[in-house]
Amino acid sequence: MSFLVIGECVADIVRAPAGSDAADRVHPGGSPANVAYGLGRLGRDVTLLTQLADDTTGRLIEAHLKGAGVRVETGDLPERTPSAVVGLDARGQASYTFDIAWTLKSGPPADLAPGHVHIGSIAAVTAPGAAAVLAGTERLRERATVSYDPNVRPELMGEHGSAVARVERCVTLSDLVKASDEDLAWLYPDEDPRTVAARWLALGPAVVLLTRGAAGSLAVTRHHTVAAEAPPVTVVDTVGAGDSFMATVLDALAGQGRDALGALGAEDLAGLLRRAGAAAAVTVSRNGAQPPDRDELDAALQRFALRSGRGW
């Protein structure tokens, strides 16, 4: 099965902690690019439709992606590769300051026929490029399943009501949606996440996944609500954790059609959350968005199960 991911690449410039002698670090990033990279690390056939400038960071990111086996399609060349300055607090939690434009003019090439399309983050909701993302997704979803991760960046979302409407349009196009507790807190302040999940299910998806950091994760379908604990891990930084979770979910569900997604049982969902949670835990245990390959993921699952003593 082949995957197509549509969205931005970003050079993440991670600031050294105040008072330290360490230098700033530059990591390839961007939520959709991280998902494509994660799928490549897991051995999946994946193409990323994105924008990269012919500059130092653009070449760095392209080499990084191709190193994991990702095919890179650049729709057109921006003046510079987007960047984000990343600050980490004492717990490794990331905050971002962006220099990003998304101007994609055309959607996926006509000869691409993926089995699954993933969209999300800035590229799915930011004009003018979002129009090409959504038009391409609408065309391909006749034959492919679709996933979406809003990965909300409040600084880039514009007026709140319009932003929510754009996010909900993407939800409507999707078969599976993943969101973080921080995403939902910005989109729907003071609403219970399970209420939001139920409302999103009514828009069309078969599965809604909610990630809650150290509190674990939640899977909601029309028939089941399943929670999973987060595995024990020492956090280095949280950059790319949600994207690693998303890539692992897509890998685990590869080949499942719309009807099969809607029929997932409670045990299926629990296993899915454990596997994706293990991938996220590996990612937060090291610097940058560095998801595990398949061997690392399997080893992490075994390690966490033994450490918990409860068949985690």
mmCIF file of C-alpha atoms in Angstrom:
data_model
loop_
_atom_site.group_PDB
_atom_site.id
_atom_site.type_symbol
_atom_site.label_atom_id
_atom_site.label_comp_id
_atom_site.label_asym_id
_atom_site.label_seq_id
_atom_site.Cartn_x
_atom_site.Cartn_y
_atom_site.Cartn_z
ATOM 1 C CA MET A 1 0.000 0.000 0.000
ATOM 2 C CA SER A 2 1.293 3.477 -0.845
ATOM 3 C CA PHE A 3 0.876 6.655 1.174
ATOM 4 C CA LEU A 4 0.721 10.273 0.068
ATOM 5 C CA VAL A 5 1.355 13.004 2.634
ATOM 6 C CA ILE A 6 0.617 16.599 1.635
ATOM 7 C CA GLY A 7 2.028 19.441 3.673
ATOM 8 C CA GLU A 8 4.831 21.639 4.823
ATOM 9 C CA CYS A 9 8.464 21.045 5.619
ATOM 10 C CA VAL A 10 9.948 23.286 8.308
ATOM 11 C CA ALA A 11 13.494 23.771 9.579
ATOM 12 C CA ASP A 12 13.160 23.529 13.374
ATOM 13 C CA ILE A 13 15.809 25.724 14.999
ATOM 14 C CA VAL A 14 16.011 24.486 18.586
ATOM 15 C CA ARG A 15 17.384 27.138 20.896
ATOM 16 C CA ALA A 16 19.940 26.094 23.466
ATOM 17 C CA PRO A 17 18.752 26.513 27.083
ATOM 18 C CA ALA A 18 19.483 29.912 28.576
ATOM 19 C CA GLY A 19 22.830 29.970 30.362
ATOM 20 C CA SER A 20 24.153 26.820 28.694
ATOM 21 C CA ASP A 21 27.236 26.538 26.492
ATOM 22 C CA ALA A 22 25.402 24.434 23.911
ATOM 23 C CA ALA A 23 24.790 25.680 20.383
ATOM 24 C CA ASP A 24 21.398 25.961 18.699
ATOM 25 C CA ARG A 25 20.394 22.816 16.780
ATOM 26 C CA VAL A 26 18.701 22.681 13.377
ATOM 27 C CA HIS A 27 16.398 19.701 12.785
ATOM 28 C CA PRO A 28 14.281 18.849 9.737
ATOM 29 C CA GLY A 29 10.652 19.268 10.776
ATOM 30 C CA GLY A 30 7.119 20.211 9.831
ATOM 31 C CA SER A 31 4.285 17.980 11.002
ATOM 32 C CA PRO A 32 3.356 16.432 7.616
ATOM 33 C CA ALA A 33 7.031 15.945 6.738
ATOM 34 C CA ASN A 34 7.566 14.239 10.099
ATOM 35 C CA VAL A 35 4.663 11.873 9.410
ATOM 36 C CA ALA A 36 6.087 11.005 5.986
ATOM 37 C CA TYR A 37 9.516 10.459 7.549
ATOM 38 C CA GLY A 38 7.999 8.236 10.251
ATOM 39 C CA LEU A 39 6.248 6.107 7.634
ATOM 40 C CA GLY A 40 9.494 5.833 5.694
ATOM 41 C CA ARG A 41 11.342 4.723 8.826
ATOM 42 C CA LEU A 42 8.745 1.975 9.208
ATOM 43 C CA GLY A 43 9.450 0.786 5.667
ATOM 44 C CA ARG A 44 6.317 2.151 4.020
ATOM 45 C CA ASP A 45 6.020 3.351 0.413
ATOM 46 C CA VAL A 46 5.442 7.079 0.944
ATOM 47 C CA THR A 47 5.494 10.262 -1.123
ATOM 48 C CA LEU A 48 5.517 13.773 0.345
ATOM 49 C CA LEU A 49 4.045 16.625 -1.710
ATOM 50 C CA THR A 50 5.551 19.772 -0.249
ATOM 51 C CA GLN A 51 7.434 23.023 -0.884
ATOM 52 C CA LEU A 52 11.199 23.366 -0.428
ATOM 53 C CA ALA A 53 13.453 26.209 -1.479
ATOM 54 C CA ASP A 54 16.816 25.597 -3.108
ATOM 55 C CA ASP A 55 18.685 26.746 -0.007
ATOM 56 C CA THR A 56 20.798 25.156 2.727
ATOM 57 C CA THR A 57 17.912 24.102 4.946
ATOM 58 C CA GLY A 58 15.835 22.940 1.990
ATOM 59 C CA ARG A 59 18.620 20.634 0.847
ATOM 60 C CA LEU A 60 19.131 19.417 4.426
ATOM 61 C CA ILE A 61 15.453 18.512 4.772
ATOM 62 C CA GLU A 62 15.249 16.822 1.361
ATOM 63 C CA ALA A 63 18.292 14.672 2.135
ATOM 64 C CA HIS A 64 16.816 13.778 5.527
ATOM 65 C CA LEU A 65 13.536 12.635 3.975
ATOM 66 C CA LYS A 66 15.151 10.706 1.149
ATOM 67 C CA GLY A 67 17.402 9.008 3.693
ATOM 68 C CA ALA A 68 14.275 7.325 5.077
ATOM 69 C CA GLY A 69 13.082 6.330 1.615
ATOM 70 C CA VAL A 70 10.522 9.143 1.230
ATOM 71 C CA ARG A 71 9.904 10.340 -2.326
ATOM 72 C CA VAL A 72 9.753 14.131 -2.340
ATOM 73 C CA GLU A 73 7.518 15.997 -4.813
ATOM 74 C CA THR A 74 7.981 19.772 -4.691
ATOM 75 C CA GLY A 75 4.945 21.545 -6.071
ATOM 76 C CA ASP A 76 6.786 24.828 -6.610
ATOM 77 C CA LEU A 77 9.750 26.680 -5.138
ATOM 78 C CA PRO A 78 9.202 29.251 -2.372
ATOM 79 C CA GLU A 79 11.696 32.055 -1.800
ATOM 80 C CA ARG A 80 13.008 30.344 1.343
ATOM 81 C CA THR A 81 12.401 27.145 3.245
ATOM 82 C CA PRO A 82 10.005 27.720 6.156
ATOM 83 C CA SER A 83 11.512 27.779 9.633
ATOM 84 C CA ALA A 84 10.395 27.651 13.247
ATOM 85 C CA VAL A 85 12.415 28.699 16.268
ATOM 86 C CA VAL A 86 11.725 26.093 18.948
ATOM 87 C CA GLY A 87 12.081 26.859 22.637
ATOM 88 C CA LEU A 88 12.109 24.035 25.201
ATOM 89 C CA ASP A 89 11.078 24.512 28.808
ATOM 90 C CA ALA A 90 12.475 22.599 31.771
ATOM 91 C CA ARG A 91 10.147 19.645 31.030
ATOM 92 C CA GLY A 92 11.146 19.457 27.362
ATOM 93 C CA GLN A 93 7.835 20.974 26.205
ATOM 94 C CA ALA A 94 8.204 22.895 22.939
ATOM 95 C CA SER A 95 6.981 26.352 21.942
ATOM 96 C CA TYR A 96 7.364 27.799 18.426
ATOM 97 C CA THR A 97 7.951 31.085 16.588
ATOM 98 C CA PHE A 98 7.278 30.685 12.855
ATOM 99 C CA ASP A 99 8.537 32.112 9.561
ATOM 100 C CA ILE A 100 6.274 30.229 7.177
ATOM 101 C CA ALA A 101 4.366 30.792 3.950
ATOM 102 C CA TRP A 102 2.333 28.085 2.205
ATOM 103 C CA THR A 103 1.627 28.859 -1.441
ATOM 104 C CA LEU A 104 1.195 25.454 -3.125
ATOM 105 C CA LYS A 105 -0.489 26.034 -6.483
ATOM 106 C CA SER A 106 -1.312 22.525 -7.660
ATOM 107 C CA GLY A 107 -2.314 19.285 -6.020
ATOM 108 C CA PRO A 108 -0.884 15.775 -6.438
ATOM 109 C CA PRO A 109 0.320 14.705 -9.892
ATOM 110 C CA ALA A 110 -2.304 12.840 -11.866
ATOM 111 C CA ASP A 111 -0.209 9.666 -11.982
ATOM 112 C CA LEU A 112 -0.182 9.310 -8.178
ATOM 113 C CA ALA A 113 -2.741 6.760 -6.953
ATOM 114 C CA PRO A 114 -2.119 6.305 -3.215
ATOM 115 C CA GLY A 115 -4.095 3.987 -0.996
ATOM 116 C CA HIS A 116 -4.057 6.547 1.787
ATOM 117 C CA VAL A 117 -3.718 10.352 1.949
ATOM 118 C CA HIS A 118 -2.604 12.223 5.060
ATOM 119 C CA ILE A 119 -3.063 15.989 5.461
ATOM 120 C CA GLY A 120 -2.685 18.353 8.360
ATOM 121 C CA SER A 121 -1.138 21.244 10.182
ATOM 122 C CA ILE A 122 -0.431 24.575 8.516
ATOM 123 C CA ALA A 123 -0.774 23.354 4.930
ATOM 124 C CA ALA A 124 -4.368 22.168 5.307
ATOM 125 C CA VAL A 125 -5.765 25.472 6.584
ATOM 126 C CA THR A 126 -3.445 28.277 5.385
ATOM 127 C CA ALA A 127 -4.262 30.242 2.219
ATOM 128 C CA PRO A 128 -3.480 30.226 -0.582
ATOM 129 C CA GLY A 129 -1.943 26.739 -0.597
ATOM 130 C CA ALA A 130 -4.683 25.035 1.411
ATOM 131 C CA ALA A 131 -7.032 25.211 -1.587
ATOM 132 C CA ALA A 132 -4.739 22.906 -3.572
ATOM 133 C CA VAL A 133 -4.415 20.524 -0.603
ATOM 134 C CA LEU A 134 -8.166 20.197 -0.138
ATOM 135 C CA ALA A 135 -8.945 19.930 -3.861
ATOM 136 C CA GLY A 136 -6.371 17.175 -4.263
ATOM 137 C CA THR A 137 -7.668 15.330 -1.201
ATOM 138 C CA GLU A 138 -11.258 15.509 -2.409
ATOM 139 C CA ARG A 139 -10.209 14.035 -5.754
ATOM 140 C CA LEU A 140 -8.145 11.212 -4.271
ATOM 141 C CA ARG A 141 -10.548 10.192 -1.502
ATOM 142 C CA GLU A 142 -12.767 8.484 -4.076
ATOM 143 C CA ARG A 143 -10.163 5.687 -4.071
ATOM 144 C CA ALA A 144 -8.114 6.359 -0.925
ATOM 145 C CA THR A 145 -8.733 6.661 2.786
ATOM 146 C CA VAL A 146 -7.815 9.991 4.399
ATOM 147 C CA SER A 147 -6.361 11.039 7.758
ATOM 148 C CA TYR A 148 -5.994 14.488 9.299
ATOM 149 C CA ASP A 149 -4.080 16.032 12.190
ATOM 150 C CA PRO A 150 -4.901 19.707 12.865
ATOM 151 C CA ASN A 151 -1.624 20.248 14.767
ATOM 152 C CA VAL A 152 -2.879 23.708 15.697
ATOM 153 C CA ARG A 153 -0.439 26.612 15.606
ATOM 154 C CA PRO A 154 -2.433 29.518 17.104
ATOM 155 C CA GLU A 155 -0.033 32.165 15.770
ATOM 156 C CA LEU A 156 -0.845 31.100 12.194
ATOM 157 C CA MET A 157 -4.538 30.233 12.471
ATOM 158 C CA GLY A 158 -6.055 33.698 12.131
ATOM 159 C CA GLU A 159 -9.516 34.549 13.454
ATOM 160 C CA HIS A 160 -10.742 31.801 15.758
ATOM 161 C CA GLY A 161 -14.177 31.137 14.266
ATOM 162 C CA SER A 162 -12.828 30.917 10.716
ATOM 163 C CA ALA A 163 -10.017 28.659 11.885
ATOM 164 C CA VAL A 164 -12.463 26.242 13.523
ATOM 165 C CA ALA A 165 -14.525 26.141 10.327
ATOM 166 C CA ARG A 166 -11.433 25.319 8.246
ATOM 167 C CA VAL A 167 -10.422 22.558 10.654
ATOM 168 C CA GLU A 168 -13.910 21.070 10.599
ATOM 169 C CA ARG A 169 -13.905 21.026 6.801
ATOM 170 C CA CYS A 170 -10.769 18.880 6.953
ATOM 171 C CA VAL A 171 -12.399 16.639 9.568
ATOM 172 C CA THR A 172 -15.342 16.132 7.206
ATOM 173 C CA LEU A 173 -12.984 14.916 4.448
ATOM 174 C CA SER A 174 -11.291 12.392 6.740
ATOM 175 C CA ASP A 175 -11.747 8.782 7.794
ATOM 176 C CA LEU A 176 -9.400 9.104 10.770
ATOM 177 C CA VAL A 177 -8.514 12.203 12.788
ATOM 178 C CA LYS A 178 -5.873 12.644 15.477
ATOM 179 C CA ALA A 179 -5.708 15.716 17.716
ATOM 180 C CA SER A 180 -3.840 16.637 20.868
ATOM 181 C CA ASP A 181 -5.357 17.966 24.065
ATOM 182 C CA GLU A 182 -3.640 21.302 23.275
ATOM 183 C CA ASP A 183 -5.300 21.382 19.827
ATOM 184 C CA LEU A 184 -8.743 20.903 21.335
ATOM 185 C CA ALA A 185 -8.119 23.409 24.141
ATOM 186 C CA TRP A 186 -7.502 26.109 21.533
ATOM 187 C CA LEU A 187 -10.225 25.065 19.095
ATOM 188 C CA TYR A 188 -12.956 24.442 21.681
ATOM 189 C CA PRO A 189 -12.092 26.098 25.018
ATOM 190 C CA ASP A 190 -13.790 24.548 28.053
ATOM 191 C CA GLU A 191 -15.379 21.711 26.055
ATOM 192 C CA ASP A 192 -14.841 18.127 27.143
ATOM 193 C CA PRO A 193 -12.605 16.332 24.591
ATOM 194 C CA ARG A 194 -14.988 13.379 24.412
ATOM 195 C CA THR A 195 -17.805 15.727 23.451
ATOM 196 C CA VAL A 196 -15.649 17.149 20.686
ATOM 197 C CA ALA A 197 -14.729 13.647 19.519
ATOM 198 C CA ALA A 198 -18.396 12.680 19.300
ATOM 199 C CA ARG A 199 -19.186 15.804 17.292
ATOM 200 C CA TRP A 200 -16.313 15.132 14.909
ATOM 201 C CA LEU A 201 -17.502 11.547 14.403
ATOM 202 C CA ALA A 202 -20.841 12.950 13.326
ATOM 203 C CA LEU A 203 -19.042 14.911 10.590
ATOM 204 C CA GLY A 204 -17.798 11.719 8.941
ATOM 205 C CA PRO A 205 -14.629 10.103 10.365
ATOM 206 C CA ALA A 206 -14.774 6.522 11.611
ATOM 207 C CA VAL A 207 -12.071 7.023 14.265
ATOM 208 C CA VAL A 208 -10.972 10.003 16.380
ATOM 209 C CA LEU A 209 -7.746 9.707 18.366
ATOM 210 C CA LEU A 210 -6.827 12.110 21.172
ATOM 211 C CA THR A 211 -3.294 12.389 22.533
ATOM 212 C CA ARG A 212 -2.837 13.740 26.060
ATOM 213 C CA GLY A 213 0.908 13.728 26.689
ATOM 214 C CA ALA A 214 1.832 12.021 29.946
ATOM 215 C CA ALA A 215 -1.870 11.272 30.529
ATOM 216 C CA GLY A 216 -1.898 8.834 27.605
ATOM 217 C CA SER A 217 -4.297 8.657 24.673
ATOM 218 C CA LEU A 218 -7.907 7.985 23.773
ATOM 219 C CA ALA A 219 -9.599 6.324 20.783
ATOM 220 C CA VAL A 220 -13.248 7.089 20.060
ATOM 221 C CA THR A 221 -15.477 5.422 17.472
ATOM 222 C CA ARG A 222 -19.247 5.143 17.135
ATOM 223 C CA HIS A 223 -19.103 1.900 19.145
ATOM 224 C CA HIS A 224 -16.159 2.212 21.541
ATOM 225 C CA THR A 225 -14.193 4.607 23.699
ATOM 226 C CA VAL A 226 -10.800 3.188 24.705
ATOM 227 C CA ALA A 227 -8.067 4.804 26.814
ATOM 228 C CA ALA A 228 -4.387 3.877 27.081
ATOM 229 C CA GLU A 229 -1.711 4.976 29.521
ATOM 230 C CA ALA A 230 1.465 6.640 28.320
ATOM 231 C CA PRO A 231 4.507 4.380 28.683
ATOM 232 C CA PRO A 232 7.132 5.411 31.236
ATOM 233 C CA VAL A 233 9.919 7.456 29.632
ATOM 234 C CA THR A 234 12.391 10.214 30.436
ATOM 235 C CA VAL A 235 11.508 13.165 28.205
ATOM 236 C CA VAL A 236 14.326 14.915 26.342
ATOM 237 C CA ASP A 237 12.056 16.980 24.107
ATOM 238 C CA THR A 238 8.534 16.608 22.732
ATOM 239 C CA VAL A 239 9.221 17.737 19.148
ATOM 240 C CA GLY A 240 7.597 15.305 16.711
ATOM 241 C CA ALA A 241 5.930 13.087 19.324
ATOM 242 C CA GLY A 242 2.439 13.491 17.886
ATOM 243 C CA ASP A 243 3.721 12.982 14.346
ATOM 244 C CA SER A 244 5.444 9.751 15.365
ATOM 245 C CA PHE A 245 2.175 8.641 16.987
ATOM 246 C CA MET A 246 0.315 9.456 13.755
ATOM 247 C CA ALA A 247 2.781 7.663 11.473
ATOM 248 C CA THR A 248 2.601 4.537 13.626
ATOM 249 C CA VAL A 249 -1.194 4.575 13.584
ATOM 250 C CA LEU A 250 -1.186 4.808 9.778
ATOM 251 C CA ASP A 251 1.342 1.988 9.534
ATOM 252 C CA ALA A 252 -0.733 -0.231 11.820
ATOM 253 C CA LEU A 253 -3.954 0.447 9.892
ATOM 254 C CA ALA A 254 -2.458 0.181 6.398
ATOM 255 C CA GLY A 255 -4.874 -1.433 3.986
ATOM 256 C CA GLN A 256 -7.937 -0.981 6.187
ATOM 257 C CA GLY A 257 -10.800 0.458 4.168
ATOM 258 C CA ARG A 258 -13.506 2.777 5.470
ATOM 259 C CA ASP A 259 -15.770 -0.053 6.552
ATOM 260 C CA ALA A 260 -12.942 -1.817 8.388
ATOM 261 C CA LEU A 261 -11.978 1.355 10.260
ATOM 262 C CA GLY A 262 -15.530 1.743 11.482
ATOM 263 C CA ALA A 263 -15.583 -1.882 12.647
ATOM 264 C CA LEU A 264 -12.425 -1.746 14.791
ATOM 265 C CA GLY A 265 -13.041 -3.434 18.130
ATOM 266 C CA ALA A 266 -12.010 -2.307 21.590
ATOM 267 C CA GLU A 267 -9.009 -4.659 21.665
ATOM 268 C CA ASP A 268 -7.896 -3.439 18.226
ATOM 269 C CA LEU A 269 -8.068 0.166 19.409
ATOM 270 C CA ALA A 270 -6.217 -0.581 22.647
ATOM 271 C CA GLY A 271 -3.405 -2.280 20.752
ATOM 272 C CA LEU A 272 -3.263 0.606 18.298
ATOM 273 C CA LEU A 273 -2.905 3.153 21.101
ATOM 274 C CA ARG A 274 -0.207 1.115 22.838
ATOM 275 C CA ARG A 275 1.829 0.774 19.659
ATOM 276 C CA ALA A 276 1.524 4.453 18.726
ATOM 277 C CA GLY A 277 2.222 5.491 22.312
ATOM 278 C CA ALA A 278 5.423 3.442 22.309
ATOM 279 C CA ALA A 279 6.576 5.187 19.129
ATOM 280 C CA ALA A 280 5.891 8.598 20.650
ATOM 281 C CA ALA A 281 7.783 7.597 23.799
ATOM 282 C CA VAL A 282 10.861 6.634 21.781
ATOM 283 C CA THR A 283 10.673 9.960 19.954
ATOM 284 C CA VAL A 284 10.496 12.103 23.107
ATOM 285 C CA SER A 285 13.449 10.219 24.599
ATOM 286 C CA ARG A 286 15.847 11.782 22.075
ATOM 287 C CA ASN A 287 16.494 15.151 20.456
ATOM 288 C CA GLY A 288 14.431 16.250 17.479
ATOM 289 C CA ALA A 289 11.709 14.503 15.517
ATOM 290 C CA GLN A 290 13.461 11.112 15.326
ATOM 291 C CA PRO A 291 10.792 8.387 15.205
ATOM 292 C CA PRO A 292 11.715 4.735 15.610
ATOM 293 C CA ASP A 293 12.203 2.241 12.836
ATOM 294 C CA ARG A 294 10.318 -1.033 13.043
ATOM 295 C CA ASP A 295 12.949 -2.881 15.070
ATOM 296 C CA GLU A 296 13.223 -0.006 17.572
ATOM 297 C CA LEU A 297 9.449 0.137 17.878
ATOM 298 C CA ASP A 298 9.090 -3.593 18.536
ATOM 299 C CA ALA A 299 11.893 -3.459 21.110
ATOM 300 C CA ALA A 300 10.251 -0.496 22.843
ATOM 301 C CA LEU A 301 6.924 -2.308 23.069
ATOM 302 C CA GLN A 302 8.603 -5.280 24.725
ATOM 303 C CA ARG A 303 10.588 -3.051 27.074
ATOM 304 C CA PHE A 304 7.571 -1.047 28.189
ATOM 305 C CA ALA A 305 5.513 -4.199 28.718
ATOM 306 C CA LEU A 306 8.201 -5.706 30.948
ATOM 307 C CA ARG A 307 8.706 -2.473 32.864
ATOM 308 C CA SER A 308 5.011 -2.006 33.588
ATOM 309 C CA GLY A 309 4.545 -5.616 34.744
ATOM 310 C CA ARG A 310 0.940 -5.375 33.573
ATOM 311 C CA GLY A 311 1.176 -6.320 29.930
ATOM 312 C CA TRP A 312 1.257 -2.663 28.832
#
